[in-house]
């Protein structure tokens, strides 16, 4: 198996309670952990179903160790339920 090349652009889908989880909180953590993202990737997609909302962000991972700390930080956000 060939290891992936970096930097690598990947989607992050975060699902949480609509009354608690905010896109701005996720975007702030992306900035803190990965730095500025390519133009256009600052935007996200949102989908709300009942009490839950999902946000999809595209991020560029600079190396293979960058994703885990970001996902751990996102998991601590208020209203977080799961990530894909």
Coordinates of C-alpha atoms in Angstrom, one line a residue:
X1 CA 0.0 0.0 0.0
X2 CA 1.3 3.4 -1.0
X3 CA 1.1 6.1 1.8
X4 CA -0.9 9.2 0.8
X5 CA 0.8 12.3 -0.4
X6 CA 0.7 15.5 1.7
X7 CA -0.6 18.1 1.8
X8 CA -3.9 16.3 1.3
X9 CA -7.4 17.9 1.0
X10 CA -10.1 16.0 2.9
X11 CA -13.7 16.6 4.0
X12 CA -14.6 16.7 7.7
X13 CA -18.3 16.2 8.6
X14 CA -19.3 17.2 12.1
X15 CA -22.7 16.3 13.5
X16 CA -24.2 17.9 16.6
X17 CA -27.1 19.3 18.3
X18 CA -28.4 22.3 16.3
X19 CA -29.0 24.4 19.4
X20 CA -25.4 24.1 20.6
X21 CA -22.9 23.3 17.9
X22 CA -21.9 26.3 15.7
X23 CA -19.9 26.4 12.5
X24 CA -17.8 29.3 13.8
X25 CA -16.5 27.1 16.6
X26 CA -15.4 24.4 14.2
X27 CA -13.8 27.0 11.8
X28 CA -11.9 28.5 14.7
X29 CA -10.4 25.1 15.6
X30 CA -9.5 24.4 12.0
X31 CA -7.6 27.7 12.0
X32 CA -5.8 26.9 15.3
X33 CA -4.8 23.4 14.3
X34 CA -4.2 23.7 10.6
X35 CA -3.6 27.4 10.0
X36 CA -5.2 29.4 7.1
X37 CA -7.0 27.2 4.6
X38 CA -7.1 27.7 0.8
X39 CA -9.5 30.3 -0.5
X40 CA -13.0 28.9 -0.7
X41 CA -12.4 26.3 2.0
X42 CA -13.4 28.8 4.7
X43 CA -17.0 28.2 3.7
X44 CA -18.8 25.1 4.8
X45 CA -22.0 23.3 4.0
X46 CA -24.7 22.8 6.6
X47 CA -27.7 20.5 6.7
X48 CA -30.3 20.6 9.6
X49 CA -32.7 17.8 10.4
X50 CA -34.8 18.3 13.4
X51 CA -32.7 18.7 16.5
X52 CA -29.4 17.9 14.7
X53 CA -27.1 19.8 12.3
X54 CA -24.2 18.6 10.2
X55 CA -21.4 20.7 8.9
X56 CA -19.0 19.7 6.1
X57 CA -15.7 21.5 5.9
X58 CA -12.9 20.8 3.4
X59 CA -9.5 21.1 5.0
X60 CA -5.9 20.7 3.8
X61 CA -3.9 18.5 6.1
X62 CA -0.2 19.4 5.9
X63 CA 1.1 16.0 7.2
X64 CA -0.2 12.7 8.5
X65 CA -0.2 13.8 12.1
X66 CA -2.4 16.9 11.7
X67 CA -5.9 15.3 11.6
X68 CA -6.0 13.5 15.0
X69 CA -5.5 16.6 17.2
X70 CA -8.0 18.6 15.3
X71 CA -10.6 15.8 15.6
X72 CA -9.9 15.5 19.3
X73 CA -10.5 19.2 19.8
X74 CA -13.7 19.1 17.7
X75 CA -15.0 16.2 19.9
X76 CA -14.9 18.5 22.9
X77 CA -17.1 21.2 21.5
X78 CA -20.5 21.8 23.0
X79 CA -23.2 19.8 21.2
X80 CA -20.8 17.5 19.4
X81 CA -22.3 14.1 18.6
X82 CA -20.1 12.5 16.0
X83 CA -17.6 13.0 13.1
X84 CA -17.2 11.3 9.8

